Amino acid sequence: MTPADLSTTVLHAVRRAVDEDALRVAVPERVRVERTRPGGSGDYACAVALQLARSAALPAHEVARILKDRIAAAPGIGRVEITGPGFLSLTLDASTDGAVRTALVREVAARGTEYGHGTALRGEEPLLPYAAEVRAAVTADAVAALLRSQGAAPRTVATGPADPAWSRLGVTADTAPGHGTAGTAPGHGTAEPAATVRPVPAGAAAAELVERLGPDAARWGLLRAAGHDRAALGDGLLVQSAANPLFLVRYAHARTRALVRSARDLGVHGAPQPHEDAGAYGEPAALALTALLADHPAVLLAAARHRAPDRLARHLEAVAHAFFDFHDACPPLPAGDEKPSAAHRSRTALAEAAGTVLAGGLSLLGVSAPAHV
């Protein structure tokens, strides 16, 4: 089950408790479910009881007790515990969770690089005015791509003169007439006010960045840091080392593609079948990787809503690290005289899914994902 699935499960439990008059609260639109932190109990944690306690006029621990059995009765839930002042600790049913991981890998294969795209922001037409500076221009461009991935129809507009060299970084500039007021789109004088995209300036011009770093490294460097932090735009972006996050992410993608090619040469290919043993995804390294892939849709939506492409960049780094851990702990390819098995096919499919997520995420950031590095 993904965090989104668990959030829906918890909301259903709240709604059921309200319908049964066990709780007298307004059912929230959404609740947050997160992976349990190291040292914590269960697979996921939820603070919905603390969220509802005040309006319910009950202690948070009592609200958690009311919700506990209702959540535990849902399919896919193995155990629910109450910890601390009223946190709900959720442990997934092992047998169901294995099937869910197999279904996740198949979903990524079916949706390709559009896995994680959704319609949560459909109908929204946000205006994204941005400062006339290269980092702001690239950030607005990436935010617009993230918003489109979630169904919105954004429009970007520079609030000052555009630099023609921005096009070398993939930015198509639309400048407001007279460099208009932030929040006013060209031809739309009554547009709703919007906050100007204004990260800490890059301190260098687009042409200089492209000449020194190339478009991919320049875009990654401009987007990787949060907007309130300075962008790291040194020559380290060109170093072929795991210490360079851009190289790590792109190399992980290239490695997944190489594995898939080798697997096909060995006759190991195709998505895992629903009836196959999902035990290949039960190892800790596989669990960590599938959890990150399952989180990908929520990461894209959060990055879009918060206008924060750096969230996606950091998520891709986490996926790359988890892929290499999985690759080392659970070799996708048979070694020596070992015969290909269903486990190898399942592992190869998971590696391919990781590569697909990396490629899709890089694409949204406007960075290429080469098959060879």
Coordinates of C-alpha atoms in Angstrom, one line a residue:
M1 CA 0.0 0.0 0.0
T2 CA 1.2 3.5 -0.8
P3 CA 1.0 6.4 1.6
A4 CA -1.9 7.7 -0.5
D5 CA -3.7 4.4 -0.1
L6 CA -3.1 4.5 3.6
S7 CA -4.3 8.1 3.8
T8 CA -7.6 7.0 2.1
T9 CA -7.9 4.1 4.6
V10 CA -7.5 6.4 7.6
L11 CA -10.0 8.9 6.1
H12 CA -12.5 6.0 5.7
A13 CA -12.0 5.1 9.3
V14 CA -12.6 8.7 10.4
R15 CA -15.7 8.9 8.3
R16 CA -17.0 5.6 9.6
A17 CA -16.4 6.7 13.2
V18 CA -18.3 9.9 12.5
D19 CA -21.2 8.0 10.8
E20 CA -21.4 5.8 13.9
D21 CA -21.4 8.8 16.1
A22 CA -18.2 7.6 17.8
L23 CA -16.6 10.9 16.8
R24 CA -18.2 14.3 16.3
V25 CA -15.8 16.1 14.0
A26 CA -15.6 17.4 10.5
V27 CA -13.9 14.8 8.3
P28 CA -10.7 16.4 7.0
E29 CA -10.0 16.5 3.3
R30 CA -6.7 14.7 3.7
V31 CA -4.5 13.2 6.4
R32 CA -0.8 12.7 6.3
V33 CA 0.7 9.3 6.5
E34 CA 4.5 9.0 6.6
R35 CA 7.1 6.2 6.7
T36 CA 8.1 5.5 10.3
R37 CA 11.4 7.0 11.3
P38 CA 14.3 4.8 12.2
G39 CA 13.8 3.3 15.6
G40 CA 10.0 3.7 15.4
S41 CA 7.4 0.9 15.4
G42 CA 5.4 -0.2 12.4
D43 CA 5.8 0.7 8.7
Y44 CA 3.9 4.0 8.7
A45 CA 2.8 6.6 11.2
C46 CA -0.2 9.0 11.3
A47 CA -1.0 11.9 13.6
V48 CA -4.7 12.2 12.7
A49 CA -5.8 11.6 16.3
L50 CA -3.8 14.7 17.4
Q51 CA -5.2 16.6 14.5
L52 CA -8.8 15.8 15.5
A53 CA -8.5 15.8 19.3
R54 CA -9.4 19.5 19.8
S55 CA -12.5 19.6 17.6
A56 CA -13.6 16.2 19.0
A57 CA -13.2 17.5 22.6
L58 CA -11.4 14.3 23.5
P59 CA -7.8 13.4 24.4
A60 CA -5.8 12.5 21.4
H61 CA -5.2 9.0 22.8
E62 CA -8.9 8.4 23.1
V63 CA -9.4 9.5 19.4
A64 CA -6.7 7.1 18.4
R65 CA -8.4 4.3 20.3
I66 CA -11.6 5.0 18.5
L67 CA -9.9 4.8 15.1
K68 CA -7.5 1.9 15.8
D69 CA -9.9 -1.0 15.3
R70 CA -11.6 0.6 12.3
I71 CA -8.2 1.0 10.6
A72 CA -7.1 -2.5 11.6
A73 CA -10.1 -4.0 9.9
A74 CA -9.2 -2.5 6.5
P75 CA -7.7 -4.8 3.8
G76 CA -3.9 -4.8 3.7
I77 CA -3.4 -3.6 7.4
G78 CA -1.7 -6.2 9.6
R79 CA -1.5 -4.3 12.9
V80 CA -2.3 -0.9 14.4
E81 CA -0.7 0.4 17.6
I82 CA -1.0 3.6 19.5
T83 CA 2.2 5.2 20.5
G84 CA 3.1 8.4 22.4
P85 CA 0.3 10.9 23.0
G86 CA -1.8 9.4 20.3
F87 CA 0.2 8.5 17.2
L88 CA -1.2 5.6 15.1
S89 CA 1.5 3.2 14.0
L90 CA 0.5 1.1 11.0
T91 CA 2.0 -2.2 10.1
L92 CA 1.1 -3.7 6.7
D93 CA -0.1 -7.2 6.2
A94 CA 3.0 -9.1 4.8
S95 CA 1.2 -11.2 2.3
T96 CA -0.9 -8.4 0.9
D97 CA 2.0 -6.0 0.9
G98 CA 4.0 -8.4 -1.3
A99 CA 1.3 -8.4 -3.9
V100 CA 1.0 -4.7 -3.6
R101 CA 4.7 -4.3 -4.4
T102 CA 4.3 -6.6 -7.5
A103 CA 1.4 -4.5 -8.6
L104 CA 3.4 -1.3 -8.1
V105 CA 6.2 -2.5 -10.4
R106 CA 3.6 -3.5 -13.0
E107 CA 2.0 0.0 -12.7
V108 CA 5.3 1.7 -13.3
A109 CA 5.9 -0.5 -16.3
A110 CA 2.5 0.3 -17.7
R111 CA 2.6 4.1 -17.2
G112 CA 6.2 4.5 -18.1
T113 CA 7.8 7.9 -17.4
E114 CA 4.3 9.3 -16.7
Y115 CA 4.0 7.2 -13.5
G116 CA 3.2 9.6 -10.7
H117 CA 1.4 12.1 -13.0
G118 CA -2.1 12.8 -11.8
T119 CA -5.2 15.1 -12.0
A120 CA -5.2 16.5 -8.5
L121 CA -4.7 20.1 -9.8
R122 CA -6.9 19.8 -12.9
G123 CA -8.8 23.0 -13.5
E124 CA -6.2 25.2 -11.9
E125 CA -4.5 27.8 -14.2
P126 CA -1.8 29.3 -12.0
L127 CA 0.3 32.2 -13.1
L128 CA 4.0 32.0 -12.4
P129 CA 5.7 35.4 -12.7
Y130 CA 9.4 35.1 -12.2
A131 CA 12.2 37.5 -11.7
A132 CA 14.3 38.3 -14.8
E133 CA 17.2 36.2 -13.7
V134 CA 18.5 32.7 -14.9
R135 CA 17.8 30.8 -11.7
A136 CA 14.3 32.2 -11.4
A137 CA 13.6 31.4 -15.1
V138 CA 14.7 27.8 -14.8
T139 CA 12.9 27.3 -11.6
A140 CA 9.6 28.7 -13.0
D141 CA 10.1 26.4 -16.1
A142 CA 10.5 23.3 -13.8
V143 CA 7.6 24.3 -11.6
A144 CA 5.4 24.7 -14.7
A145 CA 6.3 21.1 -15.8
L146 CA 5.5 19.8 -12.3
L147 CA 2.1 21.6 -12.3
R148 CA 1.3 20.2 -15.8
S149 CA 2.2 16.7 -14.5
Q150 CA -0.6 17.1 -12.0
G151 CA -3.2 18.4 -14.4
A152 CA -2.8 22.1 -14.0
A153 CA -2.4 24.6 -16.9
P154 CA 0.2 27.0 -15.7
R155 CA 1.6 30.1 -17.5
T156 CA 5.0 31.5 -16.8
V157 CA 5.9 35.2 -17.4
A158 CA 9.1 37.1 -16.8
T159 CA 8.7 40.4 -14.9
G160 CA 11.6 42.0 -16.7
P161 CA 13.7 41.7 -19.9
A162 CA 14.3 38.1 -20.9
D163 CA 17.9 36.8 -21.7
P164 CA 18.0 35.1 -25.1
A165 CA 20.5 32.7 -23.6
W166 CA 17.8 31.2 -21.4
S167 CA 16.6 29.2 -24.4
R168 CA 19.9 27.2 -24.2
L169 CA 18.6 26.0 -20.8
G170 CA 15.2 25.0 -22.3
V171 CA 13.4 28.1 -21.1
T172 CA 10.9 29.8 -23.5
A173 CA 10.5 33.3 -22.1
D174 CA 7.1 35.1 -22.1
T175 CA 7.6 38.7 -20.9
A176 CA 4.8 40.8 -19.5
P177 CA 4.1 43.9 -21.5
G178 CA 6.1 46.7 -20.0
H179 CA 7.5 44.1 -17.7
G180 CA 4.0 44.2 -16.0
T181 CA 3.1 43.7 -12.4
A182 CA 3.7 40.3 -10.8
G183 CA 0.6 38.3 -11.1
T184 CA -0.6 39.8 -14.4
A185 CA -0.3 37.6 -17.4
P186 CA 0.0 39.1 -20.9
G187 CA -3.5 39.8 -22.2
H188 CA -5.0 38.9 -18.8
G189 CA -5.1 42.2 -16.9
T190 CA -7.4 40.7 -14.2
A191 CA -5.4 37.6 -13.4
E192 CA -5.2 36.7 -9.7
P193 CA -2.2 38.0 -7.8
A194 CA 0.7 35.5 -7.7
A195 CA 3.9 35.3 -5.7
T196 CA 6.9 36.0 -8.0
V197 CA 9.3 33.1 -8.3
R198 CA 12.4 34.7 -6.9
P199 CA 15.1 32.2 -5.6
V200 CA 18.5 33.4 -4.5
P201 CA 20.1 34.6 -7.7
A202 CA 22.6 32.3 -9.4
G203 CA 25.3 35.0 -9.5
A204 CA 26.1 34.1 -13.1
A205 CA 24.6 34.6 -16.5
A206 CA 22.9 31.8 -18.5
A207 CA 25.5 31.9 -21.3
E208 CA 28.4 31.5 -18.9
L209 CA 26.7 28.6 -17.1
V210 CA 26.0 26.7 -20.3
E211 CA 29.5 27.3 -21.6
R212 CA 31.1 26.1 -18.4
L213 CA 28.8 23.3 -17.3
G214 CA 26.5 22.4 -20.2
P215 CA 22.7 22.7 -20.1
D216 CA 22.1 19.5 -18.0
A217 CA 24.5 20.2 -15.2
A218 CA 23.6 23.9 -15.2
R219 CA 19.8 23.1 -14.8
W220 CA 20.5 20.5 -12.1
G221 CA 22.7 23.0 -10.2
L222 CA 20.1 25.7 -10.4
L223 CA 17.3 23.5 -9.2
R224 CA 18.9 21.1 -6.7
A225 CA 19.1 23.6 -3.8
A226 CA 15.9 25.0 -2.2
G227 CA 15.1 28.5 -3.4
H228 CA 16.2 30.2 -0.2
D229 CA 19.6 28.6 -0.5
R230 CA 22.4 29.5 -2.8
A231 CA 22.8 27.2 -5.8
A232 CA 26.0 25.1 -6.0
L233 CA 27.3 25.8 -9.5
G234 CA 30.9 24.8 -9.2
D235 CA 32.8 22.3 -11.4
G236 CA 31.9 19.5 -9.0
L237 CA 28.7 19.1 -11.1
L238 CA 30.9 17.6 -13.9
V239 CA 32.8 15.1 -11.7
Q240 CA 32.0 11.5 -12.5
S241 CA 31.7 10.3 -8.9
A242 CA 29.0 9.2 -6.5
A243 CA 29.8 12.4 -4.5
N244 CA 28.2 14.3 -7.4
P245 CA 24.4 13.8 -7.0
L246 CA 23.7 14.6 -10.7
F247 CA 26.2 11.9 -11.8
L248 CA 24.8 9.5 -9.2
V249 CA 21.2 9.9 -10.5
R250 CA 22.1 9.7 -14.2
Y251 CA 24.5 6.7 -13.6
A252 CA 21.8 4.9 -11.7
H253 CA 19.5 5.4 -14.6
A254 CA 22.1 4.2 -17.1
R255 CA 22.8 1.2 -15.0
T256 CA 19.2 0.1 -14.9
R257 CA 19.1 0.3 -18.7
A258 CA 22.2 -1.8 -19.0
L259 CA 20.7 -4.4 -16.6
V260 CA 17.6 -4.6 -18.7
R261 CA 19.6 -5.1 -21.9
S262 CA 21.7 -7.8 -20.3
A263 CA 18.6 -9.5 -18.8
R264 CA 17.0 -9.7 -22.3
D265 CA 20.1 -11.3 -23.7
L266 CA 19.8 -13.9 -21.0
G267 CA 16.1 -14.4 -21.6
V268 CA 15.2 -12.7 -18.3
H269 CA 12.5 -10.1 -19.2
G270 CA 8.9 -9.1 -18.7
A271 CA 7.0 -7.8 -15.7
P272 CA 6.5 -10.1 -12.7
Q273 CA 3.2 -11.9 -12.9
P274 CA 0.5 -11.6 -10.1
H275 CA 0.8 -15.3 -9.3
E276 CA 4.5 -15.3 -8.9
D277 CA 6.2 -15.4 -5.5
A278 CA 6.6 -11.7 -4.4
G279 CA 9.4 -12.8 -2.0
A280 CA 11.9 -11.2 -4.3
Y281 CA 10.7 -7.9 -3.0
G282 CA 10.9 -8.9 0.7
E283 CA 14.5 -8.1 1.3
P284 CA 15.3 -4.9 3.2
A285 CA 17.0 -3.3 0.2
A286 CA 14.0 -4.1 -2.1
L287 CA 11.6 -2.8 0.6
A288 CA 13.4 0.5 0.8
L289 CA 13.4 0.9 -3.0
T290 CA 9.8 0.0 -3.5
A291 CA 8.8 2.4 -0.7
L292 CA 10.5 5.2 -2.6
L293 CA 8.9 4.3 -5.9
A294 CA 5.5 4.2 -4.1
D295 CA 6.2 7.6 -2.7
H296 CA 6.9 9.1 -6.2
P297 CA 3.4 10.3 -7.0
A298 CA 3.1 12.1 -3.6
V299 CA 6.5 13.7 -4.2
L300 CA 5.5 15.1 -7.6
L301 CA 2.3 16.5 -6.2
A302 CA 4.0 18.1 -3.2
A303 CA 6.8 19.6 -5.4
A304 CA 4.1 21.0 -7.7
R305 CA 2.0 22.4 -4.8
H306 CA 4.9 24.0 -3.0
R307 CA 6.6 25.2 -6.2
A308 CA 9.7 23.3 -5.1
P309 CA 11.5 21.3 -7.8
D310 CA 14.4 20.7 -5.3
R311 CA 12.1 18.2 -3.5
L312 CA 12.0 16.1 -6.7
A313 CA 15.8 16.4 -7.1
R314 CA 16.4 15.1 -3.6
H315 CA 13.9 12.3 -4.1
L316 CA 15.7 11.2 -7.3
E317 CA 19.0 11.1 -5.3
A318 CA 17.3 8.8 -2.7
V319 CA 16.0 6.5 -5.4
A320 CA 19.4 6.3 -6.9
H321 CA 21.0 5.4 -3.6
A322 CA 18.3 2.8 -2.9
F323 CA 18.7 1.3 -6.3
F324 CA 22.5 0.7 -5.8
D325 CA 21.8 -0.8 -2.4
F326 CA 19.3 -3.1 -4.0
H327 CA 21.6 -3.9 -6.9
D328 CA 24.3 -5.0 -4.5
A329 CA 22.1 -6.9 -2.0
C330 CA 19.7 -8.5 -4.5
P331 CA 21.6 -9.1 -7.8
P332 CA 19.0 -8.9 -10.6
L333 CA 21.1 -11.1 -13.0
P334 CA 22.1 -14.7 -12.5
A335 CA 25.8 -15.2 -11.8
G336 CA 28.1 -17.9 -13.2
D337 CA 26.2 -21.1 -13.7
E338 CA 23.1 -19.9 -11.9
K339 CA 20.0 -20.4 -14.0
P340 CA 17.6 -17.5 -14.5
S341 CA 14.6 -17.7 -12.2
A342 CA 11.4 -15.9 -11.4
A343 CA 13.3 -14.0 -8.7
H344 CA 15.7 -12.6 -11.3
R345 CA 12.8 -11.5 -13.4
S346 CA 11.1 -9.8 -10.5
R347 CA 14.4 -8.1 -9.5
T348 CA 15.1 -7.0 -13.1
A349 CA 11.6 -5.6 -13.3
L350 CA 12.1 -3.6 -10.1
A351 CA 15.4 -2.3 -11.4
E352 CA 13.7 -1.2 -14.6
A353 CA 10.9 0.5 -12.6
A354 CA 13.6 2.5 -10.7
G355 CA 15.1 3.6 -14.0
T356 CA 11.7 4.6 -15.3
V357 CA 11.1 6.8 -12.2
L358 CA 14.6 8.3 -12.5
A359 CA 14.0 9.1 -16.2
G360 CA 10.6 10.6 -15.6
G361 CA 11.8 12.8 -12.8
L362 CA 14.8 14.0 -14.7
S363 CA 12.6 14.9 -17.6
L364 CA 10.4 17.0 -15.4
L365 CA 13.5 18.9 -14.2
G366 CA 14.5 19.4 -17.9
V367 CA 17.6 17.2 -17.5
S368 CA 18.4 14.4 -19.9
A369 CA 18.6 10.7 -18.8
P370 CA 21.2 9.1 -21.1
A371 CA 21.2 5.3 -21.5
H372 CA 25.0 5.3 -21.3
V373 CA 27.2 7.4 -19.0

